[in-house]
Amino acid sequence: MQNLTRRNFLKASGLGAALWGVGGMRSFAAEARRKVIVIGGGWGGATAAKYIRLTDPSIEVTLLEPNKEFISCPFSNLVLAGVESLKNLTLNYNGLRKHGVKIRHEAAAAIEPDKRRVRVGKDSLEYDRLIVSPGVDLQWEQIEGLAAAKDTVLHAWKAGPQTVQLAKQIQSMADGGVIVMTVPPVAYRCPPGPYERASMIAWYLKTKKPKSKLIVFDANKDIVSKTGLFKAVFKDYAANIDYRPAQKAEKIDIGAKEVTTDTGDKVKYDVVNVIPPQRAGAIAVEADLVGGDKRWCEVDHVTYESVKQKNIHVIGDATIGLPVPKSGNVANAMGKICATAVVSLLNGKEPPVLAPGNTCYSWVNDKEAIAVVNAYKIENGKVVQIEQKLTPSKSVAVAQNSLAWRASIWNDMLG
Amino acid sequence: MGKSLTPFRRKDAVPHEKLFPLPLRERPVLSAVEGVRVRGVVGRSHPHQSIGLRLSLWTSFALIGFMLAAFAAGAGPLDSPGAQKSLVCSACHGFAGNSPGNTMPILAGINAAYFKKAIKDYAEGKRTSPEMEPYAKYVMHFGVDDIAGYFAAQKKQPAKVKADPKAISRGATLATQCVQCHGASGEGDTDKVIPALRGQAAGFVQAQLALFKENKRKPEDAVLDENKKRILKGLDDNDFADLREVC
């Protein structure tokens, strides 16, 4: 009997064929329970997890996200100026659970592409397809003195406790004080974000602390996004904002409260906000999803599958090579398109050819906002822009649209 | 803190459950199909077939059964070309076109011909909207018929209106002139390509009224233009605020 294989046993058994059939079907079906793991529950990952379940509920989706709550980066610059509270930007993951997404509030420790596994704590989770939406990591080491001072020199570039701390620092500064803010070289998360922040801080200074000044050191040659619109806004705040392009922050000295730039300028500050250079989240770098630059991930423009690793898709700010900004709206669109592609591939179908879109609002005072909108198509397998449109000027109507946008897109991700 | 933002938040935001009324097809679909296939095949297998043939048949039927199950499972609510091409729209207009935002129009259940006219007008710059112009070009590129068909087929979810009863009453009086074209309850007229206003996002309706009054949005029909001007001439922002609550 010890040599009796399953097949021989079945052949010898009168009921063999039927039993094998039933048993075989069951095990086949069990194997067919396809598994997708999503790393990162931000704008891209949360959307992808939800839309896979919406499109094909037979697929098991596990989302790995260490944070128990989602906090929106868009609108967090308004918190710095005291016109919005972080509470209004905080959402939970209960909606995703209702869609049947399994959520583990843990960070992925490692990806094992060869074994199609993700290590989480002591567990190894298997996947048929993996979606990595790791966001960005801040490169402290790029600015001298920053790594050692990263707990006191605030970035507030990931909405959360730092946003509230920076707001407190700005609001408790005496009138006549100097705030220094530094903008990293492209590519970084949210191209217009630093200028929206500068506008909101300048508005706050103009209305509450008119003798104070905001100095912006921009590593880029000019305002990166919505250039003309922000220039007009900065003119309105000329008494309170000193914008210095093509000056990269090189060193920070928290003892002397001083920032040094690559042009040798030294400026003393009362409050400092350093937005460090960025790259894809560490998990993407460790799993070798990044390109030669060791910073960002190249992907297929239709399926978002990594060009470096099969069965692994990368979405959101961590991607490079598409003519799209690193925005929440784009990550949300990528999440939906990637979900559709993954479901198609798991069902043996050709993924549909879809392109993302970008709707991006920036507030410039307590009531008004500006916007840029981009539409894209696919040409020869690559994302190509159809058109970019800017609002003619700042307006209350655009600001109201931004509130409708956030109600809709937050629900699209997490509702 | 944040108070300046609240007046623009939609009071009648549609709860999540209403946005996703489609029942999630759960796992039993797979096992049910699988069960039927297995029993059916057992009954039909010929007693003289070789084990090998029987096994290969088994495998084939198992595969067919599995494929059917997988197909059934994969045929989700987003499988049509229109649904897939409309995925980008939900960022602003909500899932299946049921916008929860005050100033973004609800597209669910929209008159397809009116949707197509609106998209064409936005794409050609006849209706100016920095937000919609690029997306209208996206829609034209990917296929306006698919996308119009998708939104027209979606069910508009009734919003819980918590408007001021006095505003509704004032608005209803003002709206008596609207019903001639837009229907007694604002249901619109499909044949004449007149949009439904009932249940539309209030802030959107108010903004459109203002655009018509400022002559920034023309129906491109001389008679309609004159009618709009005549009706809107004596109305102010307060009237528009009342009117929006009627929708």
XYZ file of N, CA and C in Angstrom, chain B residues 36-215:
540
model
N -23.089 21.984 -9.884
C -23.957 21.577 -10.976
C -23.145 20.830 -12.030
N -22.018 21.396 -12.376
C -21.169 20.789 -13.403
C -20.736 19.387 -12.979
N -20.310 19.239 -11.779
C -19.795 17.960 -11.305
C -20.884 16.899 -11.373
N -22.045 17.215 -10.862
C -23.111 16.205 -10.847
C -23.552 15.855 -12.265
N -23.660 16.867 -13.099
C -24.092 16.655 -14.480
C -23.145 15.709 -15.213
N -21.887 15.900 -15.042
C -20.894 15.099 -15.743
C -20.915 13.667 -15.246
N -21.058 13.460 -13.975
C -21.103 12.104 -13.416
C -22.248 11.331 -14.051
N -23.378 11.956 -14.165
C -24.558 11.296 -14.716
C -24.369 10.887 -16.177
N -23.615 11.695 -16.921
C -23.543 11.474 -18.359
C -22.328 10.640 -18.799
N -21.404 10.409 -17.931
C -20.189 9.710 -18.367
C -20.510 8.260 -18.745
N -19.961 7.822 -19.862
C -20.293 6.491 -20.381
C -19.542 5.410 -19.600
N -20.243 4.279 -19.267
C -19.607 3.268 -18.432
C -18.420 2.599 -19.117
N -18.370 2.619 -20.482
C -17.274 1.911 -21.156
C -16.105 2.810 -21.505
N -16.188 4.042 -21.165
C -15.062 4.924 -21.454
C -13.858 4.501 -20.624
N -12.671 4.633 -21.263
C -11.465 4.306 -20.510
C -11.274 5.333 -19.396
N -10.541 4.895 -18.389
C -10.278 5.813 -17.272
C -9.598 7.077 -17.780
N -8.612 6.821 -18.721
C -7.855 7.968 -19.231
C -8.776 8.982 -19.899
N -9.666 8.457 -20.799
C -10.577 9.352 -21.499
C -11.478 10.060 -20.496
N -11.937 9.224 -19.532
C -12.845 9.789 -18.539
C -12.138 10.927 -17.771
N -10.880 10.649 -17.445
C -10.148 11.674 -16.697
C -9.975 12.940 -17.518
N -9.658 12.735 -18.831
C -9.433 13.939 -19.635
C -10.748 14.687 -19.822
N -11.841 13.900 -19.950
C -13.143 14.557 -20.035
C -13.426 15.337 -18.750
N -13.112 14.614 -17.659
C -13.294 15.268 -16.356
C -12.553 16.595 -16.310
N -11.304 16.509 -16.765
C -10.486 17.711 -16.717
C -11.102 18.807 -17.581
N -11.557 18.397 -18.792
C -12.136 19.395 -19.690
C -13.368 20.035 -19.061
N -14.249 19.128 -18.550
C -15.470 19.683 -17.956
C -15.160 20.538 -16.739
N -14.168 20.064 -15.973
C -13.781 20.842 -14.803
C -13.300 22.223 -15.242
N -12.522 22.207 -16.328
C -11.991 23.486 -16.834
C -13.117 24.386 -17.318
N -14.054 23.752 -18.077
C -15.180 24.550 -18.586
C -15.970 25.120 -17.409
N -16.217 24.209 -16.432
C -16.965 24.650 -15.249
C -16.264 25.795 -14.560
N -14.964 25.624 -14.429
C -14.196 26.678 -13.751
C -14.231 27.972 -14.546
N -14.084 27.834 -15.861
C -14.070 29.040 -16.691
C -15.403 29.765 -16.615
N -16.486 28.957 -16.638
C -17.812 29.571 -16.511
C -17.923 30.301 -15.181
N -17.436 29.608 -14.136
C -17.511 30.213 -12.809
C -16.690 31.481 -12.772
N -15.488 31.392 -13.362
C -14.612 32.556 -13.350
C -15.239 33.687 -14.157
N -15.869 33.308 -15.284
C -16.491 34.331 -16.111
C -17.625 34.999 -15.345
N -18.459 34.126 -14.694
C -19.582 34.683 -13.929
C -19.057 35.617 -12.856
N -17.953 35.189 -12.222
C -17.411 36.007 -11.152
C -16.784 37.281 -11.699
N -16.196 37.165 -12.926
C -15.495 38.315 -13.477
C -16.429 39.335 -14.107
N -17.643 38.916 -14.414
C -18.571 39.835 -15.074
C -19.182 40.785 -14.063
N -18.353 41.653 -13.524
C -18.806 42.564 -12.477
C -19.528 43.771 -13.052
N -19.935 44.668 -12.187
C -20.684 45.840 -12.641
C -19.837 46.781 -13.495
N -18.531 46.548 -13.529
C -17.661 47.470 -14.262
C -17.114 46.832 -15.529
N -17.782 45.778 -16.015
C -17.235 45.050 -17.146
C -17.542 45.670 -18.513
N -18.544 46.534 -18.598
C -18.880 47.076 -19.917
C -17.873 48.148 -20.312
N -17.651 48.337 -21.626
C -16.708 49.384 -22.063
C -17.094 50.758 -21.511
N -18.402 51.040 -21.468
C -18.842 52.342 -20.956
C -18.448 52.534 -19.509
N -18.621 51.475 -18.705
C -18.273 51.559 -17.277
C -16.772 51.763 -17.113
N -16.000 51.032 -17.905
C -14.538 51.133 -17.769
C -14.029 52.503 -18.216
N -14.581 53.000 -19.314
C -14.139 54.305 -19.807
C -14.592 55.431 -18.872
N -15.617 55.174 -18.060
C -16.124 56.185 -17.130
C -15.416 56.153 -15.782
N -14.447 55.260 -15.620
C -13.800 55.130 -14.302
C -13.200 56.456 -13.828
N -12.588 57.209 -14.737
C -11.961 58.466 -14.295
C -13.002 59.476 -13.800
N -14.239 59.349 -14.284
C -15.267 60.347 -13.959
C -15.662 60.308 -12.483
N -15.554 59.115 -11.870
C -16.084 58.963 -10.502
C -15.304 59.774 -9.471
N -14.089 60.227 -9.804
C -13.345 61.060 -8.854
C -14.169 62.288 -8.476
N -14.841 62.883 -9.458
C -15.665 64.070 -9.182
C -17.158 63.752 -9.159
N -17.598 62.862 -10.077
C -19.041 62.671 -10.243
C -19.596 61.493 -9.453
N -18.763 60.835 -8.639
C -19.248 59.752 -7.794
C -19.364 58.439 -8.538
N -19.430 57.342 -7.772
C -19.564 56.022 -8.373
C -20.880 55.958 -9.139
N -20.832 55.470 -10.369
C -22.003 55.336 -11.228
C -22.716 56.673 -11.428
N -21.950 57.765 -11.327
C -22.498 59.093 -11.631
C -23.351 59.709 -10.547
N -23.340 59.108 -9.353
C -24.115 59.680 -8.241
C -23.216 60.566 -7.383
N -23.002 61.772 -7.861
C -22.107 62.707 -7.192
C -22.585 63.035 -5.782
N -21.697 62.894 -4.791
C -22.079 63.315 -3.443
C -21.713 64.780 -3.181
N -21.098 65.437 -4.153
C -20.628 66.814 -3.955
C -21.668 67.826 -4.409
N -21.691 68.938 -3.725
C -22.716 69.946 -3.933
C -22.674 70.590 -5.318
N -21.464 70.820 -5.846
C -21.375 71.569 -7.101
C -21.081 70.679 -8.308
N -20.945 69.384 -8.094
C -20.681 68.483 -9.222
C -21.993 67.834 -9.649
N -22.365 67.956 -10.902
C -23.651 67.414 -11.330
C -23.731 65.894 -11.230
N -24.926 65.437 -10.894
C -25.208 63.995 -10.879
C -25.439 63.553 -12.323
N -24.713 62.532 -12.745
C -24.826 62.056 -14.128
C -25.681 60.800 -14.238
N -25.932 60.130 -13.112
C -26.726 58.899 -13.136
C -28.106 59.199 -13.717
N -28.514 58.384 -14.681
C -29.849 58.514 -15.262
C -29.982 59.682 -16.222
N -28.864 60.276 -16.609
C -28.926 61.461 -17.480
C -29.430 61.066 -18.868
N -30.154 61.971 -19.480
C -30.602 61.824 -20.863
C -29.348 61.729 -21.753
N -29.198 60.594 -22.444
C -27.956 60.343 -23.194
C -27.700 61.409 -24.256
N -28.745 61.843 -24.929
C -28.576 62.860 -25.979
C -28.111 64.184 -25.350
N -28.671 64.504 -24.183
C -28.265 65.745 -23.507
C -26.809 65.634 -23.036
N -26.435 64.468 -22.527
C -25.046 64.242 -22.098
C -24.096 64.470 -23.278
N -24.463 63.910 -24.428
C -23.596 64.030 -25.599
C -23.477 65.481 -26.060
N -24.591 66.205 -25.988
C -24.549 67.625 -26.369
C -23.636 68.397 -25.405
N -23.801 68.108 -24.112
C -22.994 68.812 -23.109
C -21.498 68.533 -23.321
N -21.168 67.270 -23.561
C -19.760 66.901 -23.762
C -19.190 67.603 -24.994
N -19.981 67.602 -26.053
C -19.535 68.250 -27.295
C -19.313 69.750 -27.044
N -20.257 70.372 -26.355
C -20.144 71.814 -26.076
C -18.916 72.121 -25.215
N -18.673 71.283 -24.213
C -17.483 71.491 -23.369
C -16.207 71.314 -24.195
N -16.193 70.266 -25.013
C -14.986 69.966 -25.809
C -14.690 71.092 -26.794
N -15.753 71.706 -27.315
C -15.573 72.784 -28.306
C -15.440 74.146 -27.642
N -15.494 74.175 -26.326
C -15.345 75.444 -25.606
C -16.592 76.313 -25.620
N -17.720 75.742 -26.077
C -18.966 76.529 -26.079
C -19.513 76.683 -24.662
N -19.320 75.652 -23.876
C -19.595 75.762 -22.430
C -18.227 75.812 -21.784
N -17.946 76.876 -21.081
C -16.601 77.003 -20.528
C -16.542 76.413 -19.124
N -15.616 75.519 -18.967
C -15.312 74.952 -17.657
C -13.890 74.408 -17.739
N -12.964 74.997 -16.978
C -11.586 74.487 -17.015
C -11.524 73.022 -16.617
N -12.430 72.617 -15.731
C -12.429 71.219 -15.307
C -12.931 70.311 -16.429
N -14.054 70.708 -17.054
C -14.698 69.790 -17.998
C -14.095 69.779 -19.397
N -13.452 70.853 -19.810
C -12.969 70.872 -21.193
C -11.996 69.719 -21.497
N -10.949 69.532 -20.674
C -10.059 68.391 -20.971
C -10.769 67.046 -20.870
N -11.613 66.886 -19.852
C -12.297 65.598 -19.686
C -13.294 65.343 -20.824
N -13.905 66.420 -21.335
C -14.825 66.257 -22.471
C -14.041 65.721 -23.670
N -12.809 66.215 -23.823
C -11.976 65.715 -24.928
C -11.596 64.250 -24.691
N -11.379 63.907 -23.428
C -11.131 62.501 -23.068
C -12.341 61.649 -23.494
N -13.536 62.122 -23.137
C -14.761 61.368 -23.439
C -14.929 61.221 -24.955
N -14.696 62.313 -25.700
C -14.812 62.254 -27.164
C -13.805 61.237 -27.725
N -12.606 61.243 -27.159
C -11.564 60.345 -27.654
C -11.916 58.877 -27.392
N -12.368 58.596 -26.158
C -12.598 57.198 -25.790
C -13.959 56.673 -26.261
N -14.893 57.568 -26.561
C -16.181 57.104 -27.083
C -17.351 57.654 -26.291
N -17.912 58.759 -26.796
C -18.988 59.439 -26.072
C -20.245 58.570 -25.999
N -20.471 57.718 -27.011
C -21.683 56.888 -27.000
C -21.650 55.869 -25.864
N -20.495 55.202 -25.693
C -20.346 54.223 -24.604
C -20.581 54.890 -23.252
N -19.963 56.052 -23.084
C -19.999 56.709 -21.775
C -21.389 57.299 -21.503
N -21.991 57.884 -22.531
C -23.361 58.410 -22.387
C -24.315 57.270 -22.033
N -24.155 56.147 -22.725
C -25.014 54.989 -22.476
C -24.865 54.473 -21.057
N -23.629 54.471 -20.578
C -23.381 53.984 -19.216
C -24.083 54.871 -18.184
N -23.875 56.173 -18.279
C -24.481 57.059 -17.270
C -26.010 57.075 -17.384
N -26.520 57.013 -18.621
C -27.977 57.008 -18.798
C -28.602 55.784 -18.136
N -27.858 54.683 -18.111
C -28.398 53.431 -17.561
C -28.291 53.347 -16.044
N -27.579 54.275 -15.420
C -27.408 54.219 -13.959
C -28.616 54.825 -13.247
N -28.887 54.295 -12.070
C -30.048 54.769 -11.325
C -29.653 55.962 -10.455
N -30.397 57.034 -10.600
C -30.134 58.191 -9.751
C -30.583 57.858 -8.331
N -29.666 58.038 -7.402
C -29.998 57.713 -6.012
C -30.675 58.920 -5.361
N -31.865 58.699 -4.791
C -32.540 59.852 -4.184
C -31.713 60.420 -3.026
N -31.504 61.720 -3.096
C -30.737 62.373 -2.038
C -31.682 62.741 -0.898
N -31.140 62.672 0.323
C -31.942 63.090 1.476
C -31.850 64.611 1.567
N -32.901 65.268 1.194
C -32.868 66.731 1.178
C -33.241 67.272 2.560
N -32.349 68.092 3.091
C -32.645 68.707 4.389
C -32.641 70.220 4.235
N -33.234 70.688 3.153
C -33.228 72.129 2.886
C -34.248 72.831 3.772
N -34.070 74.130 3.902
C -34.987 74.976 4.655
C -36.362 74.960 3.957
N -37.430 74.554 4.656
C -38.755 74.469 4.016
C -39.186 75.802 3.402
N -38.793 76.923 4.031
C -39.172 78.238 3.489
C -38.494 78.478 2.152
N -37.220 78.055 2.061
C -36.485 78.215 0.797
C -37.140 77.369 -0.285
N -37.565 76.159 0.079
C -38.223 75.280 -0.901
C -39.529 75.910 -1.376
N -40.262 76.475 -0.421
C -41.542 77.093 -0.756
C -41.333 78.286 -1.698
N -40.371 79.143 -1.356
C -40.072 80.299 -2.224
C -39.599 79.810 -3.590
N -38.713 78.812 -3.563
C -38.163 78.271 -4.814
C -39.248 77.668 -5.686
N -40.193 76.977 -5.055
C -41.273 76.334 -5.807
C -42.101 77.377 -6.540
N -42.335 78.515 -5.879
C -43.084 79.595 -6.530
C -42.314 80.102 -7.743
N -41.019 80.325 -7.559
C -40.182 80.812 -8.666
C -40.102 79.792 -9.790
N -40.142 78.498 -9.410
C -39.911 77.435 -10.401
C -41.107 77.203 -11.312
N -42.218 77.883 -11.046
C -43.399 77.648 -11.894
C -43.094 77.955 -13.361
N -42.093 78.835 -13.582
C -41.743 79.162 -14.975
C -40.839 78.090 -15.595
N -40.163 77.337 -14.743
C -39.231 76.325 -15.254
C -39.963 75.095 -15.772
N -41.117 74.811 -15.125
C -41.807 73.547 -15.398
C -42.333 73.452 -16.829
N -42.537 74.613 -17.467
C -43.038 74.586 -18.847
C -42.137 73.731 -19.740
N -40.853 73.882 -19.533
C -39.923 73.097 -20.360
C -39.360 71.867 -19.629
N -39.024 72.061 -18.346
C -38.322 70.980 -17.620
C -39.275 69.970 -16.983
N -40.602 70.170 -17.173
C -41.569 69.198 -16.677
C -42.098 69.564 -15.307
N -43.291 69.061 -15.027
C -44.008 69.431 -13.801
C -43.193 69.138 -12.550
N -42.416 68.046 -12.577
C -41.589 67.758 -11.404
C -40.111 67.781 -11.776
N -39.794 68.560 -12.818
C -38.385 68.716 -13.204
C -37.789 67.472 -13.810
N -38.655 66.640 -14.399
C -38.170 65.361 -14.935
C -37.496 65.502 -16.295
N -37.590 66.686 -16.918
C -36.954 66.895 -18.214
C -37.772 66.305 -19.349
N -37.250 66.422 -20.564
C -37.960 65.904 -21.730
C -36.924 65.266 -22.656
N -36.951 63.951 -22.685
C -35.948 63.206 -23.455
C -36.011 63.575 -24.938
N -37.225 63.635 -25.499
C -37.370 63.883 -26.940
C -36.813 65.248 -27.339
N -37.056 66.232 -26.479
C -36.584 67.590 -26.802
C -35.177 67.870 -26.257
N -34.547 66.844 -25.709
C -33.192 66.967 -25.148
C -33.147 68.072 -24.091
N -34.161 68.080 -23.231
C -34.189 69.040 -22.115
C -33.818 68.279 -20.845
N -32.802 68.756 -20.128
C -32.314 67.967 -18.988
C -33.289 67.917 -17.813
N -33.238 66.807 -17.092
C -33.983 66.687 -15.839
C -33.286 67.526 -14.782
N -34.053 68.187 -13.946
C -33.459 68.990 -12.866
C -33.716 68.362 -11.507
N -34.712 67.503 -11.463
C -35.101 66.879 -10.204
C -33.940 66.051 -9.643
N -33.615 66.312 -8.400
C -32.565 65.539 -7.729
C -31.157 65.956 -8.127
N -31.026 66.997 -8.921
C -29.693 67.429 -9.340
C -28.977 68.129 -8.174
N -27.637 68.088 -8.205
C -26.847 68.718 -7.135
C -27.175 70.210 -7.066
N -27.553 70.659 -5.875
C -28.094 72.013 -5.706
C -27.088 73.097 -6.112
N -25.856 72.958 -5.664
C -24.839 73.969 -5.972
C -24.585 74.068 -7.467
N -24.666 72.942 -8.147
C -24.474 72.917 -9.602
C -25.587 73.697 -10.290
N -26.831 73.447 -9.855
C -27.974 74.140 -10.467
C -27.839 75.652 -10.269
N -27.461 76.039 -9.057
C -27.316 77.467 -8.752
C -26.239 78.104 -9.655
N -25.118 77.404 -9.808
C -24.022 77.933 -10.638
C -24.456 78.071 -12.090
N -25.243 77.092 -12.583
C -25.691 77.155 -13.976
C -26.669 78.308 -14.178
N -27.561 78.539 -13.204
C -28.506 79.661 -13.289
C -27.743 80.975 -13.444
N -26.678 81.100 -12.625
C -25.874 82.321 -12.681
C -25.209 82.468 -14.053
N -24.717 81.349 -14.597
C -24.062 81.401 -15.918
C -25.045 81.835 -17.004
N -26.272 81.286 -16.936
C -27.289 81.679 -17.921
C -27.582 83.167 -17.806
N -27.719 83.629 -16.571
C -28.079 85.042 -16.373
C -26.981 85.969 -16.875
N -25.734 85.553 -16.648
C -24.597 86.384 -17.084
C -24.298 86.194 -18.577
N -25.156 85.434 -19.248
C -24.991 85.177 -20.668
C -23.701 84.419 -20.989
